[in-house]
Amino acid sequence: MLPTRKDFPEGFLFGAATSAYQIEGHARGGAGRTHWDDFAATPGNVVNAENGDLACDHLTRWAGDLDLLAQGNFDVYRFSTSWARVIPEGRGAVNAAGLDFYDRLVDGLLARGLKPALTLYHWELPSPLADAGGWRNRDIAGWFADFAEVIGRRLGDRLWSAAPINEPWCVAWLSHFLGHHAPGLRDIRATARAMHHVLLAHGRAIQALRGAGVGNLGAVFNFERALPADDSPEAARAAATYDAYYNRWFLSGIFRRAYPAEALAGLEPHLPAGWQDDFDTIAQPLDWCGANYYTCKRIAPAPGPWPALAEVEGPLPKTDMGWEIHPEGLSFFLRRMRDDYTGELPLYVTENGMAAPDEGDPGNRPDEDRIAYVAAHLAEVRRAIAEGVPVRGYFCWSLLDNYEWALGYGKRFGLVHVDFATLKRTPKASYHAFARALAR
Ligand code: IFM
């Protein structure tokens, strides 16, 4: 069972989240090519070489999808704008049909009494910008600010909130060091530059949005609890390094105008010249912060160059992603944000949810694991609130089963099942559980 609205303070918001490339159908509507199209077209990068060409066809089915949000009794919808749909070449000419789509979407949300919570960038970099070096090129901060201004001017009067970049760690580390996401690099110099430029772009976009009159601006980070694999000091050091470049780098840049020493130990030689002078831009004041949280990792020392660590398997039950279920990590991060970085700034859990296998009739499956996962994490949100942490809302990932990036369509995070052959939507038991818990 999920806790109900009454178990949370008055005004606490519940939402569901999605992102553009994962649901829209990117081959349609005049969108430009993205580095995810290129990555997926390269053998071995994505399960079954699947891409976002059609995805959930949200581009044409958006009205029904917004009805699902309203009928689920949600308050807010967290969605993203695709840079390549709005500006197909990344710079220059705007695709009017793309901008009109988001305009209709925002109006559609408001018409249904839902608050529009926008993320500007959720990973679909226009290919021409990738050709120009993408996140390795300092100029991306300016290109991104121009995109932010286009969106801010068109939608800003009706948005409830806006955040520039979803999960900067994924944009930088996962994509340039581990190579698991587009552009699939495994290069420490590229990583260091992306780690810095993603924050510079964040700061420039906040300035552009504010300049366009957009209010309630925030930042969305993803966190993984870094647990030492054993009791040794070496494992503790390895976990602290992981924690530094995963969980603390971005918060530290924005709220302390500095990067953590354990991360600089490996990245400083590769950072772009003059990086220390960018913190005035990076540390723009914010109105709120978001935490995306799913799991913990067990970290052990490993031979080789910095960061000289490896993930080892942990003992807890796992989701279909193979991720350990560790709800306590959520209250840990909410507490840490308040205590070490954000103070009294409102906090939101901007993503949380689980992938579960697609077995049997989606409308009649109990979906117990997902309901239990969400309930356990909401209990941690309540615990943080009871301790005085200013958590103001929770978004479940995701409204729909969708394109889970390098894992294709096989990993299902949706509250609503999508049959990818027919595109039929079927609400799961977890969706109905939310609808009941959130009924007024
Ligand atoms: O699907 C992703 C989403 O795009 C970003 N946060 C994590 C989700 C699950 O992996």
XYZ file of C-alpha atoms and ligand atoms in Angstrom:
450
model
C 0.000 0.000 0.000
C 1.137 3.517 -0.729
C 0.857 6.235 1.901
C -1.800 8.783 0.969
C -1.725 12.548 0.536
C -2.813 12.899 4.155
C 0.480 11.370 5.271
C 2.375 14.330 3.792
C 2.344 18.042 4.651
C -0.309 20.244 3.031
C 0.834 21.291 -0.443
C 3.240 18.356 -0.963
C 3.202 17.622 -4.708
C 3.070 14.265 -6.445
C 4.115 13.884 -10.044
C 5.217 11.475 -12.715
C 8.197 12.024 -15.007
C 9.223 11.241 -18.586
C 11.725 12.600 -21.100
C 11.473 13.638 -24.742
C 13.624 11.085 -26.585
C 12.385 8.231 -24.410
C 8.713 8.677 -25.346
C 8.026 11.107 -28.207
C 9.015 9.367 -31.440
C 11.999 11.387 -32.565
C 11.918 10.503 -36.270
C 8.766 12.597 -36.636
C 7.739 16.230 -36.541
C 10.854 17.727 -38.119
C 13.260 16.929 -35.263
C 16.950 16.924 -36.113
C 19.287 13.969 -35.720
C 20.744 13.426 -32.245
C 23.848 11.715 -30.913
C 21.524 9.006 -29.532
C 20.458 8.150 -33.095
C 24.133 7.817 -34.019
C 25.019 5.848 -30.882
C 22.111 3.430 -31.395
C 23.064 2.931 -35.064
C 26.501 1.702 -34.005
C 26.470 -2.085 -33.449
C 26.864 -3.206 -29.857
C 25.866 0.042 -28.144
C 22.147 -0.534 -27.558
C 20.272 -3.780 -26.968
C 18.774 -4.823 -30.333
C 20.120 -1.516 -31.772
C 16.802 0.047 -30.726
C 16.376 3.797 -30.986
C 13.813 6.506 -30.230
C 12.366 6.800 -33.759
C 8.868 5.838 -32.610
C 9.216 5.158 -28.867
C 5.734 5.573 -27.302
C 4.533 7.855 -30.133
C 3.752 10.444 -27.476
C 4.079 13.068 -30.212
C 0.645 12.074 -31.514
C -0.782 10.413 -28.376
C 0.142 13.152 -25.897
C -3.429 14.178 -25.074
C -4.344 10.659 -23.920
C -1.108 10.504 -21.931
C -1.970 13.755 -20.158
C -5.441 12.331 -19.421
C -3.703 9.414 -17.708
C -1.777 11.849 -15.500
C -4.959 13.700 -14.572
C -6.921 10.487 -13.941
C -4.044 9.240 -11.802
C -4.662 12.285 -9.578
C -1.133 13.607 -10.051
C -0.392 17.306 -9.453
C 2.696 17.828 -11.625
C 4.205 16.439 -14.803
C 7.972 16.476 -15.232
C 8.798 16.348 -18.954
C 11.614 17.552 -21.184
C 12.053 19.472 -24.406
C 14.238 17.944 -27.092
C 16.888 20.426 -28.228
C 16.997 18.762 -31.678
C 13.206 18.935 -32.064
C 13.213 22.667 -31.355
C 16.477 23.606 -33.122
C 17.250 20.708 -35.496
C 20.856 21.772 -36.150
C 21.415 22.696 -32.507
C 22.057 26.320 -33.465
C 20.112 28.693 -35.687
C 16.756 27.977 -37.262
C 13.869 26.911 -35.054
C 11.520 24.088 -36.112
C 8.165 25.804 -35.605
C 6.321 22.462 -35.419
C 8.596 21.356 -32.572
C 8.066 24.476 -30.527
C 4.318 24.336 -31.223
C 4.225 20.773 -29.905
C 5.613 21.821 -26.529
C 3.313 24.845 -26.497
C 0.276 22.575 -26.926
C 1.641 20.184 -24.309
C 1.966 22.952 -21.723
C -1.518 24.255 -22.491
C -2.823 20.685 -22.323
C -1.337 20.268 -18.857
C -2.794 23.518 -17.594
C -6.204 22.653 -19.058
C -6.137 19.465 -16.975
C -5.074 21.240 -13.789
C -1.529 19.832 -13.955
C 1.624 21.849 -13.250
C 4.245 21.764 -16.039
C 7.733 20.985 -14.654
C 10.191 21.365 -17.518
C 13.666 19.944 -17.981
C 15.391 21.595 -20.937
C 17.881 18.836 -21.724
C 17.449 15.130 -21.093
C 20.311 13.859 -23.254
C 19.350 14.154 -26.959
C 22.224 16.353 -28.154
C 21.770 17.480 -31.789
C 24.315 15.564 -33.936
C 25.851 18.706 -35.490
C 26.788 19.854 -31.989
C 28.266 16.437 -31.232
C 30.313 16.856 -34.438
C 31.602 20.130 -33.011
C 32.828 18.370 -29.862
C 29.584 18.291 -27.882
C 30.105 18.535 -24.140
C 33.895 18.678 -24.652
C 33.569 22.068 -26.335
C 33.267 25.063 -24.008
C 31.047 26.774 -26.608
C 28.266 24.370 -25.685
C 27.439 26.638 -22.746
C 26.509 29.443 -25.147
C 24.661 27.167 -27.576
C 22.669 25.780 -24.682
C 21.880 29.241 -23.299
C 20.481 30.193 -26.729
C 18.245 27.108 -26.679
C 17.162 27.963 -23.123
C 16.197 31.438 -24.245
C 14.070 30.129 -27.135
C 12.195 27.829 -24.762
C 11.958 30.395 -21.984
C 10.468 33.033 -24.256
C 7.864 30.688 -25.712
C 6.818 28.596 -22.680
C 8.112 30.502 -19.670
C 4.886 32.354 -18.891
C 3.086 29.040 -18.222
C 5.719 26.779 -16.639
C 5.506 25.819 -12.996
C 9.243 25.103 -12.805
C 12.265 24.676 -15.047
C 15.632 22.940 -14.688
C 18.341 23.064 -17.359
C 19.922 19.599 -17.338
C 18.783 16.178 -16.173
C 21.456 14.213 -14.275
C 24.739 15.948 -15.134
C 26.684 12.855 -13.984
C 25.096 10.849 -16.795
C 25.763 13.602 -19.338
C 29.424 13.725 -18.336
C 30.732 10.569 -16.630
C 28.422 7.821 -17.876
C 28.754 9.079 -21.445
C 32.443 10.113 -21.631
C 34.228 7.915 -19.055
C 32.202 4.705 -18.955
C 30.982 5.012 -22.552
C 27.592 3.505 -21.695
C 25.603 6.411 -23.147
C 26.030 8.608 -26.224
C 28.568 9.668 -27.388
C 30.089 6.465 -25.963
C 33.541 7.835 -25.165
C 35.961 6.301 -22.680
C 38.399 9.139 -22.252
C 39.385 10.948 -19.074
C 40.210 14.254 -20.766
C 36.804 14.314 -22.469
C 35.223 13.396 -19.126
C 36.874 16.210 -17.175
C 35.826 18.744 -19.775
C 32.249 17.446 -19.866
C 32.111 17.445 -16.020
C 32.948 21.153 -16.048
C 31.119 22.304 -19.182
C 27.871 20.687 -18.080
C 27.910 22.957 -15.025
C 28.916 25.988 -17.055
C 25.994 25.269 -19.416
C 23.704 24.883 -16.410
C 24.738 28.329 -15.124
C 24.392 30.007 -18.520
C 20.949 28.450 -19.023
C 19.770 29.630 -15.597
C 20.862 33.163 -16.552
C 19.062 32.901 -19.909
C 15.856 31.543 -18.366
C 15.844 34.222 -15.700
C 16.514 36.850 -18.371
C 13.470 35.549 -20.255
C 11.354 36.011 -17.133
C 11.066 32.337 -16.151
C 10.738 31.673 -12.412
C 11.067 28.699 -10.033
C 14.397 27.517 -11.469
C 16.212 24.470 -10.162
C 18.774 21.744 -10.818
C 18.292 17.971 -10.947
C 21.074 15.640 -9.785
C 21.232 11.847 -9.683
C 22.733 10.133 -6.673
C 23.873 6.624 -5.818
C 24.758 5.779 -2.236
C 28.434 4.758 -2.317
C 29.014 1.979 0.242
C 32.481 0.508 0.858
C 32.547 -3.139 -0.228
C 34.206 -4.155 3.074
C 35.628 -2.672 6.289
C 39.095 -1.920 4.923
C 40.451 1.660 4.730
C 41.144 1.013 1.025
C 37.462 0.290 0.369
C 36.485 3.387 2.369
C 38.848 5.489 0.197
C 37.484 3.976 -3.019
C 33.879 4.670 -1.942
C 34.803 8.266 -1.042
C 36.288 8.765 -4.515
C 33.166 7.344 -6.185
C 30.993 9.531 -3.958
C 33.063 12.596 -4.904
C 32.771 12.333 -8.675
C 29.232 10.922 -8.658
C 27.358 12.623 -5.832
C 29.329 15.674 -4.690
C 30.965 17.210 -7.782
C 27.890 18.980 -9.149
C 26.385 20.061 -5.811
C 29.793 21.303 -4.757
C 30.323 23.280 -7.960
C 26.976 25.033 -7.666
C 26.749 25.537 -3.889
C 30.418 25.757 -2.811
C 32.149 27.102 -5.927
C 34.685 24.295 -5.696
C 35.156 20.662 -6.684
C 35.785 17.850 -4.154
C 39.467 17.048 -3.590
C 39.009 13.289 -4.138
C 37.667 13.968 -7.628
C 40.188 16.674 -8.492
C 42.884 14.131 -7.665
C 42.124 12.440 -10.981
C 40.374 15.088 -13.045
C 42.297 18.309 -12.383
C 45.088 17.644 -14.919
C 42.432 17.296 -17.619
C 40.178 20.243 -16.786
C 40.096 23.127 -19.263
C 42.400 26.074 -18.502
C 40.775 28.729 -16.329
C 38.104 26.422 -14.891
C 38.479 28.088 -11.476
C 37.154 31.354 -12.935
C 33.799 29.897 -13.996
C 32.174 29.524 -10.590
C 30.491 32.929 -10.705
C 28.508 31.616 -13.689
C 28.042 28.098 -12.350
C 26.834 29.165 -8.887
C 23.683 30.972 -10.010
C 21.133 31.191 -7.201
C 18.451 28.511 -7.471
C 14.881 28.226 -6.196
C 14.886 24.465 -5.588
C 16.907 21.287 -6.081
C 15.908 17.832 -7.258
C 17.298 14.405 -6.364
C 16.912 11.415 -8.675
C 17.515 8.322 -6.597
C 17.315 4.600 -7.369
C 20.054 2.533 -5.708
C 23.348 2.082 -3.872
C 26.674 0.667 -5.093
C 29.343 -1.370 -3.253
C 32.750 0.017 -4.088
C 36.075 -1.808 -3.826
C 39.635 -0.736 -4.693
C 40.902 -2.039 -8.043
C 44.253 -2.042 -9.826
C 44.905 0.506 -12.571
C 44.903 4.274 -12.986
C 42.649 6.673 -11.069
C 39.927 6.221 -9.904
C 41.232 2.669 -9.265
C 37.920 1.262 -8.069
C 35.295 -1.273 -9.085
C 31.669 -2.007 -8.292
C 31.016 -5.361 -6.645
C 27.717 -7.148 -6.272
C 25.746 -6.417 -3.099
C 23.404 -8.646 -1.071
C 20.087 -6.721 -1.227
C 17.119 -7.676 -3.442
C 17.460 -6.163 -6.925
C 15.201 -4.577 -9.524
C 15.080 -5.731 -13.148
C 18.004 -3.333 -13.784
C 20.070 -5.397 -11.343
C 20.039 -2.402 -8.970
C 19.965 -3.099 -5.221
C 16.907 -1.756 -3.401
C 18.239 0.521 -0.657
C 15.528 3.062 0.298
C 17.560 4.489 3.225
C 19.871 6.048 0.641
C 17.097 8.452 -0.337
C 16.754 10.040 3.102
C 20.563 10.026 3.359
C 20.845 12.226 0.268
C 17.950 14.517 1.182
C 19.576 15.081 4.565
C 23.003 15.594 3.020
C 21.686 18.117 0.503
C 20.077 20.190 3.251
C 22.985 19.897 5.703
C 25.929 20.347 3.341
C 24.696 22.295 0.322
C 21.153 23.569 -0.099
C 20.095 24.670 3.414
C 16.441 25.671 3.467
C 15.943 25.484 -0.335
C 12.898 23.358 -1.243
C 13.888 19.841 -2.320
C 12.040 17.467 -4.633
C 12.569 13.805 -5.374
C 12.509 14.358 -9.131
C 12.840 10.655 -10.041
C 12.383 7.363 -8.234
C 10.912 4.081 -9.416
C 11.845 0.608 -10.584
C 11.991 -1.572 -13.650
C 10.054 -4.831 -13.306
C 9.787 -7.707 -15.801
C 6.967 -7.713 -18.336
C 5.076 -10.883 -17.416
C 1.438 -11.800 -18.046
C -1.507 -9.510 -18.623
C -0.311 -5.978 -17.740
C -3.789 -4.880 -16.570
C -4.182 -7.766 -14.129
C -0.691 -8.197 -12.730
C -0.396 -7.237 -9.030
C 2.741 -5.104 -9.703
C 3.487 -5.629 -6.022
C 7.240 -5.122 -6.290
C 6.886 -1.650 -7.802
C 4.265 -0.627 -5.233
C 6.497 -1.876 -2.404
C 9.528 -0.067 -3.877
C 7.667 3.248 -4.106
C 6.120 2.788 -0.643
C 9.537 2.133 0.923
C 11.017 5.240 -0.695
C 8.033 7.414 0.245
C 8.539 6.221 3.831
C 12.094 7.614 3.628
C 10.745 10.910 2.276
C 8.405 11.093 5.271
C 11.303 10.314 7.573
C 13.352 13.172 6.098
C 10.396 15.548 6.421
C 9.945 14.506 10.067
C 13.598 15.428 10.604
C 12.937 18.893 9.204
C 14.321 18.439 5.676
C 12.274 20.706 3.376
C 11.113 18.056 0.888
C 8.175 19.431 -1.088
C 7.358 16.796 -3.682
C 7.952 13.363 -5.212
C 7.950 12.326 -8.886
C 7.711 8.706 -9.926
C 9.810 7.540 -12.868
C 8.044 6.907 -15.104
C 4.530 7.592 -16.361
C 5.040 5.182 -19.284
C 7.215 2.206 -20.148
C 9.737 3.782 -22.495
C 13.144 3.724 -24.190
C 15.602 2.841 -21.441
C 18.599 4.159 -23.406
C 21.309 1.533 -24.005
C 18.952 -1.141 -22.650
C 16.318 -0.422 -25.289
C 12.641 -1.145 -24.645
C 13.140 -4.220 -22.439
C 13.369 -2.449 -19.065
C 9.967 -1.279 -17.948
C 9.757 1.559 -15.424
C 6.213 2.645 -16.335
C 3.188 3.027 -14.106
C 1.425 2.516 -17.426
C 2.327 -0.446 -19.633
C 3.041 0.276 -23.290
C 2.685 -2.483 -25.857
C 5.440 -1.465 -28.260
C 3.803 -3.369 -31.148
C 0.418 -1.616 -30.901
C 1.381 1.354 -28.647
C -1.648 0.553 -26.483
C -1.428 1.978 -22.947
C -2.597 -0.183 -20.015
C -2.424 1.251 -16.490
C -0.666 -1.129 -14.094
C -1.673 -1.835 -10.480
C 0.955 0.711 -9.351
C -0.838 3.418 -11.375
C -4.134 2.533 -9.695
C -2.383 2.536 -6.303
C -1.211 6.113 -6.947
C -4.680 7.148 -8.161
C -6.208 5.873 -4.915
C -3.502 7.320 -2.664
C -3.710 10.746 -4.300
C -7.511 11.029 -4.575
C -8.817 14.162 -2.856
O 15.327 6.247 -17.726
C 16.224 6.922 -16.908
C 16.032 8.413 -17.055
O 16.198 8.841 -18.363
C 17.015 9.155 -16.186
N 17.048 8.659 -14.847
C 17.105 7.248 -14.640
C 16.043 6.543 -15.473
C 16.112 5.022 -15.234
O 17.357 4.529 -15.623
